[in-house]
């Protein structure tokens, strides 16, 4: 087991090194104009300058905060509404198809509506993030409830569990693997929408700084921003995976 | 020929728990059950007095599980009625516990053995402080005392089945329905648990309906044995078991009456099993 995860880590690092090497080769050969496409060294320099100078750091924190707030909002609302719909077979039959229909609407289509109601504000961006990230969690909760072993509903009825107890003690834990996977997906969506929202509503953050860098041809700064976005996404998803493994320890023994 | 038998005889296990003229704990009256055009149960009538242990035997698919599900309130008869203490069973009820045949699905995989038993205590609002002691006692009784922190997936089939029994007992039911609970156990564990269950039933005064494929198990446990016949499921014969209680794995099984009953039942069900 240990050996295996170490090998995976090494392989991952090797792939990353290879990627940077190819990146360097491509830029050194000047296949694309350096004005638009900086090499790894210049990107790293911009990263270092931005993070030590503070500007990039505060922007990152802004974006991370936005992402987390929107994601938390979406998680609570998604799982709560999902539980209400999911626990009743009838509600599932009535409401779930409509939700499936609404789901593929791109969250960015919500932005004009949100702007109309909330203007170019931080709240507007928050609402867009929450709305976009809501869907996977809402639907995962509903599907998770629907997929619960029917025998367990019978067990709960025979034991005389209240509806609240059924949700809290049976349906939510049973749907937990699906919900946790959707939380991870939701975090990615939150990050994307935080960046898009910042660009559109020009709120402080990585999105805005990337846009500004691109408009003034500071390609190294632009790439530095993108690298940070990638890192934020990676760290977030890793943290959630870690939490997932801890919460789903009982599943590990099942395999 | 469906036999309706009104038992006024007190079972040995329920000494003094009810007067002879008491109403039955469970009354099954002309019950039929159909799924669509298919009749599964075709006119079953049976009275079960408090404290009695009824064993149900019959070929696979004859409707034993279906009958138990109606007693548990998990299925409703198409016609006829099932009553508990004189009131029609309209749905599941905490005072009727059921040990499901498919033990793997009836347990919460994310809870340990102790957690699974705890669920029954949480359901009946047993104070948090009292739970650990009750859980420990039940699990010890059922032979899982050393496995309280194991998840169901870490347990053998027999252990999972015992865990299900422990959870049902935590429910403190008046009626205990058991659907082939010992099918996954080796002979020794099985006999130990038979005695354990008989002891529990005797001390709590619970009424038990026990489904089994094993004729000897039926004789060893039961006050009466109901032989179900298939297509549609109906009562073929009801055999009284007049063996002294408490029963003993060696003495009871050597009793001439035990051997006679085994012979009688074997001849009875032989025809249903060709
Ligand atoms: N939900 C259902 N829909 C349709 N038919 C069903 C349903 N449940 C059970 N049956 C049928 O009812 C009959 C009786 O099933 P039941 O499970 O009660 O049998 P059983 O006596 O418990 O058998 P076994 O000893 O194998 O457990 C079977 O023929 C089965 O196919
Ligand atoms: Mg069955």
Coordinates of C-alpha atoms and ligand atoms in Angstrom, one line a residue:
Chain A
X1 CA 0.0 0.0 0.0
X2 CA 2.6 2.5 1.1
X3 CA 4.9 1.5 -1.7
X4 CA 2.1 2.0 -4.2
X5 CA 1.2 5.6 -3.1
X6 CA 4.9 6.5 -3.1
X7 CA 5.2 5.3 -6.6
X8 CA 2.1 7.3 -7.6
X9 CA 3.6 10.4 -6.0
X10 CA 6.9 9.9 -7.9
X11 CA 5.1 9.3 -11.2
X12 CA 3.0 12.5 -10.6
X13 CA 6.1 14.5 -10.0
X14 CA 7.8 13.1 -13.0
X15 CA 4.9 14.0 -15.2
X16 CA 5.0 17.6 -13.8
X17 CA 8.7 17.9 -14.5
X18 CA 8.2 16.6 -18.0
X19 CA 5.4 19.1 -18.6
X20 CA 7.6 22.0 -17.5
X21 CA 10.4 20.7 -19.7
X22 CA 8.2 20.6 -22.8
X23 CA 6.9 24.0 -21.9
X24 CA 10.4 25.3 -21.7
X25 CA 11.4 23.6 -25.0
X26 CA 8.4 25.1 -26.8
X27 CA 9.1 28.6 -25.5
X28 CA 12.9 28.4 -26.1
X29 CA 12.2 27.4 -29.7
X30 CA 10.1 30.5 -29.9
X31 CA 7.3 28.6 -31.6
X32 CA 4.9 31.2 -30.2
X33 CA 5.8 34.9 -29.6
X34 CA 7.2 35.4 -26.1
X35 CA 4.9 38.4 -25.8
X36 CA 2.0 36.0 -25.5
X37 CA 3.6 32.9 -24.2
X38 CA 6.2 33.3 -21.4
X39 CA 8.5 30.4 -20.5
X40 CA 8.6 28.7 -17.1
X41 CA 11.4 31.0 -15.8
X42 CA 9.6 34.2 -16.5
X43 CA 6.4 32.9 -15.1
X44 CA 8.2 31.8 -11.9
X45 CA 9.8 35.2 -11.6
X46 CA 6.4 36.9 -11.9
X47 CA 5.0 34.5 -9.4
X48 CA 7.8 35.2 -6.9
X49 CA 7.5 38.9 -7.4
X50 CA 3.7 38.9 -7.1
X51 CA 3.6 36.7 -4.0
X52 CA 6.4 38.6 -2.2
X53 CA 5.1 42.0 -3.3
X54 CA 1.7 41.2 -1.8
X55 CA -0.6 42.1 -4.7
X56 CA -1.0 38.6 -6.0
X57 CA -1.3 37.2 -2.5
X58 CA -4.2 39.4 -1.5
X59 CA -5.9 38.8 -4.8
X60 CA -5.5 35.1 -4.3
X61 CA -7.0 35.4 -0.8
X62 CA -9.9 37.4 -2.3
X63 CA -10.7 34.8 -4.8
X64 CA -10.3 31.9 -2.4
X65 CA -12.6 33.6 0.1
X66 CA -15.2 34.2 -2.6
X67 CA -14.9 30.6 -3.8
X68 CA -15.3 29.2 -0.3
X69 CA -18.2 31.4 0.7
X70 CA -20.1 30.6 -2.5
X71 CA -19.3 26.9 -2.2
X72 CA -20.4 26.7 1.5
X73 CA -23.6 28.5 0.6
X74 CA -24.2 26.1 -2.3
X75 CA -23.4 23.1 -0.1
X76 CA -25.8 24.0 2.6
X77 CA -28.6 25.0 0.3
X78 CA -28.0 22.1 -2.0
X79 CA -27.9 19.3 0.6
X80 CA -30.7 20.9 2.6
X81 CA -33.1 21.2 -0.4
X82 CA -31.9 17.9 -1.8
X83 CA -32.8 16.2 1.5
X84 CA -36.3 17.7 1.5
X85 CA -36.9 16.5 -2.0
X86 CA -35.1 13.3 -1.7
X87 CA -36.8 11.9 1.4
X88 CA -40.2 11.8 -0.3
X89 CA -40.7 9.5 -3.2
X90 CA -43.5 11.7 -4.5
X91 CA -41.5 14.9 -4.3
X92 CA -38.7 13.2 -6.1
X93 CA -41.0 12.1 -8.9
X94 CA -42.5 15.6 -9.3
X95 CA -39.4 17.8 -8.8
X96 CA -36.4 15.9 -9.9
X97 CA -37.2 16.0 -13.7
X98 CA -37.5 19.8 -13.6
X99 CA -34.2 20.1 -11.8
X100 CA -32.6 17.9 -14.4
X101 CA -33.9 20.2 -17.0
X102 CA -32.5 23.3 -15.3
X103 CA -29.2 21.8 -14.5
X104 CA -27.5 22.0 -17.9
X105 CA -28.1 25.7 -18.1
X106 CA -24.7 27.2 -18.0
X107 CA -24.2 29.1 -14.7
X108 CA -22.8 32.0 -16.7
X109 CA -26.2 32.5 -18.2
X110 CA -27.3 33.4 -14.7
X111 CA -24.8 36.3 -14.6
X112 CA -26.9 38.9 -16.6
X113 CA -29.9 38.1 -14.4
X114 CA -27.9 38.4 -11.2
X115 CA -26.4 41.7 -12.5
X116 CA -29.9 43.0 -13.2
X117 CA -30.9 42.3 -9.6
X118 CA -27.8 42.9 -7.7
X119 CA -25.6 45.2 -9.9
X120 CA -21.9 44.8 -10.1
X121 CA -21.4 43.8 -6.5
X122 CA -19.6 41.1 -4.5
X123 CA -23.0 39.7 -3.6
X124 CA -23.8 39.3 -7.2
X125 CA -20.7 37.2 -7.7
X126 CA -21.5 35.2 -4.6
X127 CA -25.0 34.4 -5.8
X128 CA -23.6 33.4 -9.2
X129 CA -21.1 31.1 -7.6
X130 CA -23.6 29.6 -5.2
X131 CA -26.2 29.1 -7.9
X132 CA -23.7 27.4 -10.3
X133 CA -22.2 25.1 -7.7
X134 CA -25.6 24.2 -6.2
X135 CA -26.7 21.8 -8.9
X136 CA -24.3 18.9 -8.5
X137 CA -24.9 18.9 -4.7
X138 CA -28.6 19.2 -5.0
X139 CA -28.9 16.4 -7.5
X140 CA -26.4 14.2 -5.8
X141 CA -28.3 14.4 -2.6
X142 CA -31.6 13.6 -4.3
X143 CA -30.1 10.7 -6.2
X144 CA -28.2 9.5 -3.1
X145 CA -31.5 9.4 -1.2
X146 CA -33.2 7.6 -4.0
X147 CA -30.4 5.0 -4.2
X148 CA -30.7 4.1 -0.5
X149 CA -31.2 0.4 0.1
X150 CA -35.0 0.0 0.3
X151 CA -34.6 -2.5 3.1
X152 CA -33.1 0.3 5.3
X153 CA -36.3 2.4 4.9
X154 CA -38.2 -0.7 6.1
X155 CA -35.8 -1.1 9.0
X156 CA -36.3 2.6 9.9
X157 CA -40.1 2.1 9.8
X158 CA -40.0 -1.0 12.0
X159 CA -37.7 0.7 14.5
X160 CA -40.0 3.7 14.5
X161 CA -37.5 6.4 13.5
X162 CA -38.9 9.8 12.9
X163 CA -38.5 11.4 9.5
X164 CA -35.8 13.7 10.7
X165 CA -33.9 10.7 12.1
X166 CA -34.3 8.9 8.8
X167 CA -32.7 11.8 7.0
X168 CA -30.0 12.4 9.5
X169 CA -29.1 8.8 10.5
X170 CA -29.9 6.8 7.4
X171 CA -30.3 8.7 4.2
X172 CA -27.5 11.3 4.5
X173 CA -24.8 8.8 5.6
X174 CA -26.0 6.4 2.8
X175 CA -25.9 9.2 0.2
X176 CA -22.6 10.6 1.7
X177 CA -20.3 9.0 -1.0
X178 CA -22.3 10.7 -3.7
X179 CA -22.6 14.0 -1.8
X180 CA -18.9 14.2 -1.1
X181 CA -18.0 13.6 -4.7
X182 CA -20.4 16.4 -5.7
X183 CA -18.9 18.7 -3.1
X184 CA -15.6 18.3 -4.9
X185 CA -17.1 19.0 -8.2
X186 CA -18.9 22.0 -6.7
X187 CA -15.6 23.4 -5.5
X188 CA -14.2 23.4 -9.0
X189 CA -17.3 25.1 -10.3
X190 CA -17.0 27.7 -7.5
X191 CA -13.5 28.5 -8.4
X192 CA -14.3 28.9 -12.1
X193 CA -17.3 31.1 -11.4
X194 CA -15.4 33.2 -8.8
X195 CA -12.9 34.0 -11.6
X196 CA -15.5 34.6 -14.2
X197 CA -17.6 36.7 -11.8
X198 CA -14.5 38.8 -10.9
X199 CA -13.7 39.4 -14.5
X200 CA -17.3 40.5 -15.4
X201 CA -18.0 42.5 -12.3
X202 CA -14.5 43.8 -11.9
X203 CA -14.2 42.8 -8.3
X204 CA -10.8 42.4 -6.7
X205 CA -9.3 39.0 -7.1
X206 CA -7.3 36.7 -9.4
X207 CA -9.9 36.9 -12.2
X208 CA -9.6 40.6 -12.4
X209 CA -5.8 40.6 -12.2
X210 CA -5.5 38.0 -14.9
X211 CA -7.8 40.0 -17.1
X212 CA -5.8 43.2 -16.4
X213 CA -2.5 41.4 -17.1
X214 CA -3.8 40.1 -20.4
X215 CA -5.1 43.5 -21.5
X216 CA -1.7 45.1 -20.9
X217 CA 0.3 42.2 -22.4
X218 CA 1.9 41.2 -19.1
X219 CA 1.9 37.6 -20.1
X220 CA 4.2 36.5 -17.3
X221 CA 1.7 37.9 -14.7
X222 CA -1.1 36.3 -16.6
X223 CA 0.5 32.9 -16.4
X224 CA 1.4 33.4 -12.8
X225 CA -2.2 33.9 -12.1
X226 CA -3.2 30.8 -14.0
X227 CA -0.6 28.8 -12.1
X228 CA -2.0 30.0 -8.8
X229 CA -5.6 29.1 -9.9
X230 CA -4.4 25.6 -10.8
X231 CA -2.7 25.3 -7.4
X232 CA -5.8 26.5 -5.5
X233 CA -8.0 24.0 -7.4
X234 CA -5.5 21.2 -6.7
X235 CA -5.2 22.0 -3.0
X236 CA -8.9 22.3 -2.6
X237 CA -9.7 19.0 -4.2
X238 CA -6.9 17.3 -2.3
X239 CA -8.2 18.6 1.0
X240 CA -11.7 17.4 0.2
X241 CA -10.4 14.0 -0.9
X242 CA -8.6 13.7 2.4
X243 CA -11.8 14.6 4.3
X244 CA -13.7 12.1 2.1
X245 CA -11.4 9.3 2.9
X246 CA -11.8 10.0 6.6
X247 CA -15.6 10.2 6.5
X248 CA -15.9 7.1 4.4
X249 CA -13.6 4.9 6.3
X250 CA -16.4 2.4 6.6
X251 CA -16.3 2.1 2.8
X252 CA -12.6 1.2 2.8
X253 CA -13.4 -2.0 4.7
X254 CA -16.1 -2.9 2.2
X255 CA -13.7 -3.2 -0.6
Chain B
X1 CA -57.5 -27.8 3.5
X2 CA -56.8 -24.6 5.4
X3 CA -57.0 -25.3 9.1
X4 CA -58.1 -22.6 11.5
X5 CA -57.0 -23.5 15.0
X6 CA -58.0 -21.5 18.0
X7 CA -55.4 -22.3 20.5
X8 CA -56.6 -21.9 24.1
X9 CA -53.7 -23.9 25.4
X10 CA -51.0 -21.9 27.2
X11 CA -47.5 -22.4 25.8
X12 CA -44.9 -23.6 28.3
X13 CA -42.8 -20.5 27.9
X14 CA -45.5 -18.1 29.0
X15 CA -46.4 -19.5 32.4
X16 CA -48.8 -17.2 34.1
X17 CA -48.5 -14.4 31.5
X18 CA -52.1 -14.6 30.3
X19 CA -55.3 -16.2 31.4
X20 CA -56.7 -19.0 29.3
X21 CA -59.4 -16.9 27.8
X22 CA -57.1 -14.0 26.8
X23 CA -57.3 -12.6 23.3
X24 CA -54.6 -13.8 20.9
X25 CA -51.5 -11.5 20.5
X26 CA -51.7 -12.0 16.8
X27 CA -54.8 -12.9 14.9
X28 CA -54.5 -13.7 11.2
X29 CA -58.0 -13.9 9.6
X30 CA -58.6 -15.2 6.1
X31 CA -55.6 -13.4 4.7
X32 CA -54.9 -13.4 1.0
X33 CA -52.2 -11.4 -0.8
X34 CA -51.8 -11.0 -4.5
X35 CA -49.2 -9.2 -6.6
X36 CA -51.1 -8.2 -9.7
X37 CA -52.9 -11.3 -11.0
X38 CA -50.6 -13.6 -9.0
X39 CA -51.9 -14.8 -5.7
X40 CA -49.0 -15.4 -3.3
X41 CA -51.0 -16.1 -0.1
X42 CA -54.3 -17.8 -0.4
X43 CA -56.4 -17.7 2.7
X44 CA -54.4 -18.1 5.9
X45 CA -55.9 -18.0 9.3
X46 CA -54.0 -18.4 12.5
X47 CA -54.2 -17.2 16.1
X48 CA -51.0 -16.8 18.2
X49 CA -51.3 -16.4 21.9
X50 CA -48.9 -14.2 24.0
X51 CA -45.6 -15.9 24.7
X52 CA -46.1 -18.6 22.1
X53 CA -43.4 -19.6 19.7
X54 CA -44.7 -20.5 16.3
X55 CA -42.4 -22.1 13.7
X56 CA -43.2 -21.8 10.0
X57 CA -41.8 -24.3 7.6
X58 CA -42.5 -24.8 3.9
X59 CA -40.8 -25.1 0.6
X60 CA -38.9 -22.1 -0.9
X61 CA -41.2 -19.6 -2.5
X62 CA -44.3 -20.7 -0.6
X63 CA -44.8 -17.3 1.0
X64 CA -43.1 -17.5 4.4
X65 CA -41.3 -14.2 4.1
X66 CA -44.5 -12.6 2.7
X67 CA -46.5 -13.7 5.7
X68 CA -43.9 -12.3 8.1
X69 CA -43.9 -9.0 6.2
X70 CA -47.6 -8.7 6.8
X71 CA -47.2 -9.4 10.5
X72 CA -44.5 -6.7 10.5
X73 CA -46.9 -4.2 8.8
X74 CA -44.5 -4.0 5.8
X75 CA -47.1 -5.5 3.5
X76 CA -50.9 -5.2 3.5
X77 CA -53.1 -8.2 2.8
X78 CA -55.3 -8.0 -0.3
X79 CA -58.2 -9.3 1.8
X80 CA -58.6 -10.4 5.3
X81 CA -56.9 -8.9 8.3
X82 CA -53.9 -9.2 10.6
X83 CA -54.4 -8.0 14.2
X84 CA -52.0 -7.3 17.0
X85 CA -53.7 -7.3 20.4
X86 CA -57.1 -6.8 18.7
X87 CA -56.1 -3.9 16.6
X88 CA -55.5 -4.2 12.8
X89 CA -51.9 -3.8 11.9
X90 CA -51.9 -0.8 9.5
X91 CA -48.2 -0.4 9.3
X92 CA -44.8 -1.0 10.9
X93 CA -44.8 -0.9 14.6
X94 CA -42.0 -0.7 17.1
X95 CA -43.5 -3.5 19.2
X96 CA -43.1 -6.0 16.3
X97 CA -39.5 -6.6 15.4
X98 CA -38.3 -8.5 12.4
X99 CA -35.0 -10.2 11.6
X100 CA -34.8 -10.0 7.8
X101 CA -33.6 -12.9 5.7
X102 CA -31.1 -10.8 3.8
X103 CA -29.0 -9.6 6.7
X104 CA -26.5 -7.9 4.4
X105 CA -29.0 -5.3 3.4
X106 CA -30.6 -4.7 6.7
X107 CA -27.6 -3.3 8.5
X108 CA -26.1 0.1 8.3
X109 CA -22.7 -0.4 6.6
X110 CA -21.4 2.9 8.0
X111 CA -22.1 2.0 11.6
X112 CA -20.2 -0.4 13.8
X113 CA -21.9 -3.4 15.5
X114 CA -22.5 -1.2 18.5
X115 CA -23.7 1.7 16.3
X116 CA -26.2 -0.6 14.6
X117 CA -27.7 -1.8 17.9
X118 CA -27.7 1.8 19.1
X119 CA -30.0 2.8 16.2
X120 CA -32.8 0.9 17.9
X121 CA -32.2 2.6 21.2
X122 CA -32.0 6.0 19.5
X123 CA -35.4 5.3 17.8
X124 CA -37.1 4.6 21.2
X125 CA -35.4 7.6 22.8
X126 CA -33.4 5.6 25.3
X127 CA -31.2 8.0 27.3
X128 CA -27.7 8.4 25.9
X129 CA -26.1 7.4 29.2
X130 CA -27.9 4.1 29.4
X131 CA -27.1 3.0 25.8
X132 CA -23.5 1.6 26.1
X133 CA -24.4 -0.8 28.9
X134 CA -27.5 -2.1 27.0
X135 CA -25.5 -2.5 23.8
X136 CA -22.7 -4.3 25.5
X137 CA -25.1 -6.7 27.3
X138 CA -27.0 -7.5 24.1
X139 CA -23.9 -8.0 22.0
X140 CA -22.4 -10.3 24.6
X141 CA -25.5 -12.3 24.9
X142 CA -25.5 -12.9 21.1
X143 CA -21.8 -13.7 21.1
X144 CA -20.5 -10.5 19.5
X145 CA -18.9 -9.1 22.7
X146 CA -15.5 -9.0 21.2
X147 CA -16.6 -7.4 17.9
X148 CA -18.5 -4.3 19.1
X149 CA -16.3 -1.9 17.0
X150 CA -16.4 -3.9 13.8
X151 CA -18.2 -2.7 10.7
X152 CA -20.7 -5.1 9.1
X153 CA -18.4 -5.6 6.1
X154 CA -15.8 -6.9 8.5
X155 CA -18.1 -9.6 9.9
X156 CA -19.1 -13.0 8.6
X157 CA -22.7 -13.7 7.4
X158 CA -23.5 -15.4 10.7
X159 CA -22.1 -12.5 12.7
X160 CA -24.2 -10.0 10.7
X161 CA -27.3 -12.1 11.3
X162 CA -26.6 -12.1 15.0
X163 CA -26.1 -8.4 15.0
X164 CA -29.5 -8.0 13.4
X165 CA -31.0 -10.1 16.2
X166 CA -29.3 -8.0 18.8
X167 CA -30.8 -4.9 17.2
X168 CA -34.2 -6.4 17.2
X169 CA -33.9 -7.3 20.9
X170 CA -32.8 -3.7 21.6
X171 CA -36.2 -2.7 20.2
X172 CA -37.8 -4.5 23.2
X173 CA -40.6 -5.9 21.0
X174 CA -43.7 -7.8 22.1
X175 CA -43.5 -9.9 18.9
X176 CA -40.3 -11.2 17.4
X177 CA -40.4 -12.2 13.7
X178 CA -37.4 -14.2 12.6
X179 CA -36.9 -15.1 8.9
X180 CA -34.4 -18.0 8.7
X181 CA -32.0 -16.2 11.1
X182 CA -29.6 -19.0 11.6
X183 CA -29.2 -20.1 8.0
X184 CA -25.7 -18.8 7.8
X185 CA -24.4 -20.4 11.0
X186 CA -22.4 -23.5 11.8
X187 CA -24.2 -26.2 13.8
X188 CA -22.6 -25.4 17.1
X189 CA -23.2 -21.7 17.0
X190 CA -26.6 -22.4 15.8
X191 CA -27.5 -24.5 18.7
X192 CA -26.0 -22.0 21.2
X193 CA -28.1 -19.3 19.6
X194 CA -31.3 -21.4 19.6
X195 CA -30.9 -21.7 23.4
X196 CA -30.0 -18.0 23.7
X197 CA -33.1 -17.0 21.8
X198 CA -35.4 -19.4 23.7
X199 CA -34.0 -18.0 27.0
X200 CA -34.6 -14.4 25.8
X201 CA -38.1 -15.2 24.7
X202 CA -38.9 -17.0 28.0
X203 CA -37.6 -14.1 30.2
X204 CA -39.2 -11.3 28.1
X205 CA -42.4 -13.2 27.5
X206 CA -42.1 -12.2 23.8
X207 CA -44.2 -14.0 21.2
X208 CA -42.1 -15.4 18.4
X209 CA -42.8 -16.4 14.8
X210 CA -39.8 -18.2 13.5
X211 CA -39.3 -19.2 9.8
X212 CA -36.9 -22.0 9.2
X213 CA -36.1 -24.7 6.6
X214 CA -34.7 -27.0 9.3
X215 CA -37.3 -29.4 10.7
X216 CA -35.3 -30.2 13.8
X217 CA -34.9 -26.5 14.6
X218 CA -38.6 -26.0 14.2
X219 CA -39.4 -28.8 16.6
X220 CA -36.7 -27.7 19.1
X221 CA -37.9 -24.1 19.2
X222 CA -41.6 -24.2 18.6
X223 CA -44.8 -24.7 20.6
X224 CA -46.6 -25.2 17.3
X225 CA -45.3 -25.8 13.8
X226 CA -47.2 -24.4 10.9
X227 CA -46.5 -26.1 7.6
X228 CA -47.2 -23.8 4.7
X229 CA -48.1 -25.2 1.3
X230 CA -47.2 -23.4 -1.9
X231 CA -49.1 -21.9 -4.9
X232 CA -50.8 -20.1 -3.3
X233 CA -49.3 -20.1 0.2
X234 CA -51.7 -21.6 2.7
X235 CA -51.6 -23.5 6.0
X236 CA -51.4 -27.2 5.4
X237 CA -51.1 -28.6 8.9
X238 CA -50.4 -27.3 12.3
X239 CA -48.4 -29.6 14.5
X240 CA -48.4 -29.2 18.3
X241 CA -45.0 -29.7 20.0
X242 CA -45.5 -31.1 23.5
X243 CA -41.9 -31.1 24.6
X244 CA -40.9 -29.9 28.1
X245 CA -39.3 -26.5 28.6
X246 CA -36.7 -25.4 29.1
X247 CA -35.4 -27.5 26.2
X248 CA -32.0 -29.1 26.1
X249 CA -29.9 -29.7 23.1
X250 CA -29.1 -33.3 24.0
X251 CA -32.1 -34.5 26.0
X252 CA -34.8 -32.8 24.0
X253 CA -33.4 -34.1 20.7
X254 CA -33.2 -37.6 22.1
X255 CA -36.8 -37.5 23.4
X256 CA -38.9 -40.1 21.6
X257 CA -41.6 -37.5 21.0
X258 CA -39.0 -35.3 19.2
X259 CA -38.1 -38.2 16.9
X260 CA -41.8 -39.0 16.3
X261 CA -42.4 -35.3 15.4
X262 CA -39.5 -35.3 13.1
X263 CA -40.8 -38.3 11.3
X264 CA -44.3 -36.9 11.1
X265 CA -43.1 -33.6 9.7
X266 CA -40.8 -35.2 7.3
X267 CA -43.6 -37.3 5.8
X268 CA -45.9 -34.2 5.8
X269 CA -43.6 -31.9 3.8
X270 CA -42.0 -34.6 1.6
X271 CA -44.9 -34.2 -0.9
X272 CA -44.5 -30.4 -1.1
X273 CA -40.8 -30.7 -2.0
X274 CA -40.7 -33.1 -4.9
Ligands
LIG1 N1 -42.7 -7.9 -4.5 C1 -43.1 -9.0 -5.1 N2 -43.7 -9.0 -6.3 C2 -44.1 -10.1 -6.9 N3 -43.9 -11.4 -6.4 C3 -43.3 -11.5 -5.2 C4 -42.9 -10.3 -4.5 N4 -42.3 -10.8 -3.4 C5 -42.4 -12.1 -3.4 N5 -43.0 -12.5 -4.5 C6 -43.3 -13.9 -4.8 O1 -44.0 -14.5 -3.7 C7 -43.7 -15.8 -3.5 C8 -43.4 -16.0 -2.1 O2 -42.2 -15.3 -1.7 P1 -41.5 -15.4 -0.3 O3 -40.3 -14.6 -0.3 O4 -42.6 -15.1 0.7 O5 -41.1 -16.9 -0.2 P2 -40.4 -17.7 1.0 O6 -41.3 -18.8 1.4 O7 -39.9 -16.8 2.0 O8 -39.2 -18.4 0.2 P3 -37.7 -18.7 0.8 O9 -37.8 -19.9 1.6 O10 -36.9 -19.0 -0.5 O11 -37.2 -17.5 1.5 C9 -42.6 -16.1 -4.5 O12 -43.1 -16.9 -5.5 C10 -42.1 -14.8 -5.0 O13 -41.7 -14.9 -6.3
LIG2 MG1 -38.1 -16.1 2.6

